[in-house]
Short mmCIF file of C-alpha atoms and ligand atoms in Angstrom, two decimals:
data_model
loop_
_atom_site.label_atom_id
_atom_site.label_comp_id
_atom_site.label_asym_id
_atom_site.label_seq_id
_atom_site.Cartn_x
_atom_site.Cartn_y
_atom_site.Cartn_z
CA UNK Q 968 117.68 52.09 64.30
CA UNK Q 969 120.86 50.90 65.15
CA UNK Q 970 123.43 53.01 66.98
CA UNK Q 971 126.01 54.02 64.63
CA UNK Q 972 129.78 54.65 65.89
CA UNK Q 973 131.89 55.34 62.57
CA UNK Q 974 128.44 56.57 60.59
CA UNK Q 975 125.91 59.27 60.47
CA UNK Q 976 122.54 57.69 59.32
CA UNK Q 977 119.71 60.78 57.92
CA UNK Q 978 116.61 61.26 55.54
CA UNK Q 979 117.49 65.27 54.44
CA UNK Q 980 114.66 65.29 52.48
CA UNK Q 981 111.52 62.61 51.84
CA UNK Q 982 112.48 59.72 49.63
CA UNK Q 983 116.01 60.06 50.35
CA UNK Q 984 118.71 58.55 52.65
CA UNK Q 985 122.13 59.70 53.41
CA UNK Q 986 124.67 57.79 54.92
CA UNK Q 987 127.85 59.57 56.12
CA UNK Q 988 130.96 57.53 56.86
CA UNK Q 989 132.05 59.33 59.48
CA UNK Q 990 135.62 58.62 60.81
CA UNK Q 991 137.14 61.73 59.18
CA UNK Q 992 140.78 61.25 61.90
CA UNK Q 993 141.39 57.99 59.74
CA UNK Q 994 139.86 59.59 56.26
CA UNK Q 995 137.35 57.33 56.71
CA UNK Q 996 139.34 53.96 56.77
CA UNK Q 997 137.20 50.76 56.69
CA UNK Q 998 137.83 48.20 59.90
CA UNK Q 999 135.46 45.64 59.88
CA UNK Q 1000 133.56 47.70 62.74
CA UNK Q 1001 132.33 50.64 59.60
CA UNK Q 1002 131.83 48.08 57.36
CA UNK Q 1003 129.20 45.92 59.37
CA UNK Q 1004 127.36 49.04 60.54
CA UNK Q 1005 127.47 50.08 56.81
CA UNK Q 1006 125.84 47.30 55.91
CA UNK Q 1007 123.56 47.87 58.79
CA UNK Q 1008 122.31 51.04 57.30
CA UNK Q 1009 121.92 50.04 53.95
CA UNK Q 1010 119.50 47.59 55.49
CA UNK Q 1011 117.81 50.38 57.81
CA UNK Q 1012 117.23 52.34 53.89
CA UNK Q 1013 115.95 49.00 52.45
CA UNK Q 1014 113.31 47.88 55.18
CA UNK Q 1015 112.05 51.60 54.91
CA UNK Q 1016 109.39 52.13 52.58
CA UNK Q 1017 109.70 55.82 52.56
CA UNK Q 1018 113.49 56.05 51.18
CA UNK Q 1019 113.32 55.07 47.29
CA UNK Q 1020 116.97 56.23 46.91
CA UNK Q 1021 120.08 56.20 48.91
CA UNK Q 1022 123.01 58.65 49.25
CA UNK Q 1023 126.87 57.40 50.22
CA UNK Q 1024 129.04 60.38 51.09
CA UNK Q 1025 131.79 60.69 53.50
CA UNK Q 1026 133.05 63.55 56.03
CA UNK Q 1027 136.43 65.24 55.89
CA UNK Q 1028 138.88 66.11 53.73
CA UNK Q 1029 138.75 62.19 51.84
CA UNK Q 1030 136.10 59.61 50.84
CA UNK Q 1031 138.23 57.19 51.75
CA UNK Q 1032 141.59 56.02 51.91
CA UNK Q 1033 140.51 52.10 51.76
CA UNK Q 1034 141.04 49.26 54.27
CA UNK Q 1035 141.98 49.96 57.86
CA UNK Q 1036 145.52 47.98 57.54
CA UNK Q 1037 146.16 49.20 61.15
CA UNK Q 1038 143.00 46.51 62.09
CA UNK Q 1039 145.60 43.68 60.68
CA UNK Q 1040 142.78 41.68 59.56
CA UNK Q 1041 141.38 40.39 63.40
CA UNK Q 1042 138.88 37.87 63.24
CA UNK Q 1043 137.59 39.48 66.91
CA UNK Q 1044 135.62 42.77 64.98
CA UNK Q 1045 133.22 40.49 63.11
CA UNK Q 1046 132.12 38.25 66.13
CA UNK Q 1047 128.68 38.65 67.00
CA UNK Q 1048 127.77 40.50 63.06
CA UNK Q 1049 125.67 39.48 60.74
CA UNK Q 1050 126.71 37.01 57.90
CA UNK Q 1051 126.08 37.82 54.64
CA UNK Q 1052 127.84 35.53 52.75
CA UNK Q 1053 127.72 31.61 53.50
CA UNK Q 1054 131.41 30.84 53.58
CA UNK Q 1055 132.27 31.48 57.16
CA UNK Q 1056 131.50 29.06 59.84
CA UNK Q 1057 134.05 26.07 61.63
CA UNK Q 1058 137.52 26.46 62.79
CA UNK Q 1059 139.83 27.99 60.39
CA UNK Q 1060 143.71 29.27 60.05
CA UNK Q 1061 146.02 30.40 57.91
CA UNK Q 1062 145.27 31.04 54.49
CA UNK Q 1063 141.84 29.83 54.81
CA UNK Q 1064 141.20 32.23 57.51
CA UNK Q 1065 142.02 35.09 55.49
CA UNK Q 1066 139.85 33.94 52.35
CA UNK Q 1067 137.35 33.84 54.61
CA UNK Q 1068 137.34 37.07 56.17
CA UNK Q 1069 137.94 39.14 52.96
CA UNK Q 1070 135.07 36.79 50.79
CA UNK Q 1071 132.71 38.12 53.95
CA UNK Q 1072 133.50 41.58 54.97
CA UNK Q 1073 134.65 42.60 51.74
CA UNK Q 1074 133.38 40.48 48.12
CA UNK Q 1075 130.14 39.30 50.55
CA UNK Q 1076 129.67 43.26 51.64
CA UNK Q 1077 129.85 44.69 48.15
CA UNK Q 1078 128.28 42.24 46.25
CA UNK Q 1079 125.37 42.54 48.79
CA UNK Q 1080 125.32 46.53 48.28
CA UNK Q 1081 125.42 46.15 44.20
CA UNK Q 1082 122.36 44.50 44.49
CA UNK Q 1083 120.24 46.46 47.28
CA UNK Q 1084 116.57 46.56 45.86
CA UNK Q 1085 116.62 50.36 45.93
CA UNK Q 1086 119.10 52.61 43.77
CA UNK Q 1087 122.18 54.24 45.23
CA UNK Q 1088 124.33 57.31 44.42
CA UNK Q 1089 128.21 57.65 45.54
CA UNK Q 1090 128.48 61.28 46.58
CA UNK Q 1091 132.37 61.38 46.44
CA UNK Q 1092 135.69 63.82 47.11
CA UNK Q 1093 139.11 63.96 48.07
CA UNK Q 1094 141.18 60.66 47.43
CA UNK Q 1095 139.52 57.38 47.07
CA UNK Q 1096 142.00 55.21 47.21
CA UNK Q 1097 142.03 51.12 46.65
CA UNK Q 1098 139.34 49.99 49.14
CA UNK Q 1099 137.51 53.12 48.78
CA UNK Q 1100 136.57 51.98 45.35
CA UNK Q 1101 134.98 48.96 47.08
CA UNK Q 1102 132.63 51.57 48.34
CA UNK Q 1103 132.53 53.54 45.18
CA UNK Q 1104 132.07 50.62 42.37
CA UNK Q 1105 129.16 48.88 43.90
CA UNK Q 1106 126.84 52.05 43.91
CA UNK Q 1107 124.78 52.44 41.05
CA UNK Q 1108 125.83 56.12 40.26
CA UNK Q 1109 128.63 57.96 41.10
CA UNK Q 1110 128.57 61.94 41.15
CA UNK Q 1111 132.23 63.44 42.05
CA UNK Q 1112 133.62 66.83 42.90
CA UNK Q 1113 136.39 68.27 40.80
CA UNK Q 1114 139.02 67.41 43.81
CA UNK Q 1115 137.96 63.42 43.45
CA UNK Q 1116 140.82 61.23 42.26
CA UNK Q 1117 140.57 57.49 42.58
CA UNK Q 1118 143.48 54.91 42.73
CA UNK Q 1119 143.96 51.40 42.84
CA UNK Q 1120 147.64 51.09 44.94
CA UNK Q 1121 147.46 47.77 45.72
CA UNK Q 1122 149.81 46.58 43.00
CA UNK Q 1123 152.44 48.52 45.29
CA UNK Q 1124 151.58 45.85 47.56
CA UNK Q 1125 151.91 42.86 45.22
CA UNK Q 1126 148.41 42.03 45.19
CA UNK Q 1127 146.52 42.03 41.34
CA UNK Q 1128 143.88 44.14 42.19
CA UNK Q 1129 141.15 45.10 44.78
CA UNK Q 1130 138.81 42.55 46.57
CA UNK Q 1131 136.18 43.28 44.06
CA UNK Q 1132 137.58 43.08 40.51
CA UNK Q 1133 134.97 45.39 38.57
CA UNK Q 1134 138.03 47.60 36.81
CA UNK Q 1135 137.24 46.44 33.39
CA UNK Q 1136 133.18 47.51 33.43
CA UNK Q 1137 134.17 50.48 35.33
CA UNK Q 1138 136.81 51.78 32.86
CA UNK Q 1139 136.96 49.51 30.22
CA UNK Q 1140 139.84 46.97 29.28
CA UNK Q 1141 142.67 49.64 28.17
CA UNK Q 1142 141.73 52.07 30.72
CA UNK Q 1143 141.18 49.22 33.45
CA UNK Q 1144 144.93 48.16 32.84
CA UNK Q 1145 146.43 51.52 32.58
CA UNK Q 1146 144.85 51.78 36.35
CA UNK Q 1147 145.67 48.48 37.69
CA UNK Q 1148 149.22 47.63 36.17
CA UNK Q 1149 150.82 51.50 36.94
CA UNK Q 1150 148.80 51.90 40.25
CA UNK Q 1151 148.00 55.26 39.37
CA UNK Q 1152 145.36 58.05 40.38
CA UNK Q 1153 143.02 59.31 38.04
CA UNK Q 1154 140.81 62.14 38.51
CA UNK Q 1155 137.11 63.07 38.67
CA UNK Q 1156 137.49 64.63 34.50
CA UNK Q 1157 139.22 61.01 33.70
CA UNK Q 1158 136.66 58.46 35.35
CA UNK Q 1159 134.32 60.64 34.16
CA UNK Q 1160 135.46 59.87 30.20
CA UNK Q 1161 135.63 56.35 30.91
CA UNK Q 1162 132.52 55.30 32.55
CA UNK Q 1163 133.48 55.14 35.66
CA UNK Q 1164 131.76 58.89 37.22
CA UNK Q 1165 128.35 60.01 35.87
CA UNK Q 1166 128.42 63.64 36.56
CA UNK Q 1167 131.41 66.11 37.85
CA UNK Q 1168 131.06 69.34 40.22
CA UNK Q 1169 132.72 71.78 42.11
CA UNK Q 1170 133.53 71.11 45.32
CA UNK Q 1171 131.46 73.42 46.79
CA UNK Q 1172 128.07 71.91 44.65
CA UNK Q 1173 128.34 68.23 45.35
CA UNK Q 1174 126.23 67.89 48.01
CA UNK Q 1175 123.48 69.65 46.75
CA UNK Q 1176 124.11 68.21 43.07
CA UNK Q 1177 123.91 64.99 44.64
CA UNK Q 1178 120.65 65.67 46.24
CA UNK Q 1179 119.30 67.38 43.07
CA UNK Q 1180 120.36 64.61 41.48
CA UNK Q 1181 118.53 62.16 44.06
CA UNK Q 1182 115.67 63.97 43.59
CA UNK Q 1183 115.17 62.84 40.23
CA UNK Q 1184 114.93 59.48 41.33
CA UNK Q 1185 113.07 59.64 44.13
CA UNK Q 1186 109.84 61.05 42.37
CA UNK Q 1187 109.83 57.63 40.41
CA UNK Q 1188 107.33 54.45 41.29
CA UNK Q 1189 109.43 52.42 44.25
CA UNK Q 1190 108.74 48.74 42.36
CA UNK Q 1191 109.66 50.13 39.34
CA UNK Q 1192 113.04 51.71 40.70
CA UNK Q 1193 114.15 47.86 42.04
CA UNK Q 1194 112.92 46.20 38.94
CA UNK Q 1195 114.87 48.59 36.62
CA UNK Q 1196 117.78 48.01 38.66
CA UNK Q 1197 117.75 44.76 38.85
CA UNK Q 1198 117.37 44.20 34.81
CA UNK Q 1199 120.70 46.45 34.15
CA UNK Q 1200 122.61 44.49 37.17
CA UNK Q 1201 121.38 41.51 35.10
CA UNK Q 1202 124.44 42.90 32.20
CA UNK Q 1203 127.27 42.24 35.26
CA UNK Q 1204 126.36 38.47 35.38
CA UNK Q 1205 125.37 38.06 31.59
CA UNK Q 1206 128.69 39.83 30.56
CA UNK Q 1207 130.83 37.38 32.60
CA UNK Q 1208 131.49 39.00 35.81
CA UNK Q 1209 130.72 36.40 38.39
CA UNK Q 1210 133.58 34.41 36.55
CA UNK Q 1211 135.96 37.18 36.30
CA UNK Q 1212 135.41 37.74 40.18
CA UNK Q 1213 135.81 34.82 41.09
CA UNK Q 1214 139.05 34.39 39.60
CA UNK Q 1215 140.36 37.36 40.62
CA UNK Q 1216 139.29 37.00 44.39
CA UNK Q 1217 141.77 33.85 43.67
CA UNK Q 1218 144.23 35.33 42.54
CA UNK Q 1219 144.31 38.63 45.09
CA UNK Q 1220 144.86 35.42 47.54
CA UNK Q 1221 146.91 33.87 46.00
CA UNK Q 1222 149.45 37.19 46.25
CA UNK Q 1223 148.13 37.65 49.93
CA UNK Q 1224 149.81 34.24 50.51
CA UNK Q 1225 152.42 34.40 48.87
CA UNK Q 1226 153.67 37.77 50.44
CA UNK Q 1227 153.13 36.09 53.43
CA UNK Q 1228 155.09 32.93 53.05
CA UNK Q 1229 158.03 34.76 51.24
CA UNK Q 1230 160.85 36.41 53.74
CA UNK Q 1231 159.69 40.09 55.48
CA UNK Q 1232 156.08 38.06 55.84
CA UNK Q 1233 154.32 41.20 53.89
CA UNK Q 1234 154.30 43.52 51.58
CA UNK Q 1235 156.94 43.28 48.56
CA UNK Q 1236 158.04 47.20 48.55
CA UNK Q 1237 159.25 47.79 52.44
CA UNK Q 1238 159.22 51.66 51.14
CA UNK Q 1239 155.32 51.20 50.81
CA UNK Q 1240 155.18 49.29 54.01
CA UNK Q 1241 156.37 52.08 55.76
CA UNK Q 1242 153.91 54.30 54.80
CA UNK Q 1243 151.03 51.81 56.17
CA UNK Q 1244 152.62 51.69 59.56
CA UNK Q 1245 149.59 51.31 62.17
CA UNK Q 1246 148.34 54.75 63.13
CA UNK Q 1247 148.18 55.90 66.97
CA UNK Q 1248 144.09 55.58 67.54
ZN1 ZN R 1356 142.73 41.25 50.50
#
């Protein structure tokens, strides 16, 4: 078992892992540091044949308020990590440095998680906000408290979208927009209409609705579990998404270029710049 820093790794009950991103003095912003030992744990739950189900939840008073800006995007973090993706490699700058980075630690990450032989529930609360959803989307269910709200931002920042574009089979094509184009939250009652959230409780309930919930999984046949899985992930790539990702990852780089070839270097709305100043660690 590895030695977790930002994460608290547990089985609460036979059949069932939780994973706790635990960096509550950040609400639970993602450096590249969390994200590899994330993906770290998700491979201690799949290499153990006694955890048929896995639980993502988060400490503090947020599930998490996305990408650690503060990090600036450092290639340093992710030396000596595991690749999951097989884009990165060679001597690389500029734009093709970032592509890099976020098609590893960020499209690589969650397309890896989507598709974890073993079903997964997103136990979330508080703000989720742009990257968050990154940890929220690829999960196979999603139960929320009645304080959840989610929100993709990052049109403040002149980028089309997050990392991983699944807006439209989350909410559906009217709903997807409405979130993308205004930038708006939405809560728990809202995703819940749309798709997005399978089940909504108090506050106080969610952890033990999620493990009820867990529960009802984890009684199930392990092979069957994967194989059922895999046959409704089969929809994302028979319904176009690998296409519509693909274009989108373009096109969120495209922006991320742009922003930074154009005069202040960064973001288009200096009021919203402000706002992501780096924090004092
Ligand atoms: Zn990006």
């Amino acid at each position: 078992m590895p030695d977790f820093e930002h994460l608290i790794y547990e089985k609460p009950e036979e059949g069932i892992a939780r994973i706790w991103l635990n960096r509550p003095e950040v609400r639970n912003a993602q450096d590249t540091e969390l994200l590899s030992e994330l993906n770290d744990a998700f491979d201690v739950a799949r290499g153990d044949d006694g955890v048929k189900v896995v639980i993502l939840a988060a400490k503090g008073p947020h599930f998490s308020a996305g990408h650690d800006l503060a990090e600036g995007g450092t290639r340093k973090a992710e030396a000596g990590r595991k690749r999951v993706t097989s884009w990165k490699g060679g001597a690389w700058d500029g734009a093709e440095a970032y592509y890099m980075r976020e098609k590893e630690v960020y499209e690589g990450f969650c397309l890896r998680w989507r598709d974890l032989a073993k079903p997964t529930i997103a136990s979330v609360h508080g703000k989720s906000i742009a990257g968050g959803l990154m940890l929220i989307w690829p999960m196979d269910f999603v139960i929320a408290s009645d304080d959840a709200s989610f929100q993709d931002n990052t049109m403040y920042m002149g980028i089309p979208g997050v990392e991983y574009f699944a807006h439209v089979w989350e909410l559906g094509i009217r709903k997807a927009k409405e979130f993308l184009l205004t930038g708006q939250p939405i809560t728990a009652e809202e995703a819940e209409r749309a798709g997005m959230v399978n089940k909504v409780v108090p506050r106080e309930e969610l952890e033990e609705a999620t493990l009820a919930f867990a529960r009802t999984i984890a009684d199930k046949p392990s092979f069957a579990l994967k194989l059922g899985k895999d046959a409704i992930n089969a929809a994302f790539s028979a319904q176009g998404f690998d296409n519509v990702q693909r274009g989108a990852f373009n096109a969120h780089h495209l922006a991320h270029t742009h922003y930074r070839l154009t005069a202040d270097g960064s973001f288009l709305d200096p009021d919203f710049a402000k706002r992501f100043k780096p924090r004092a660690k």
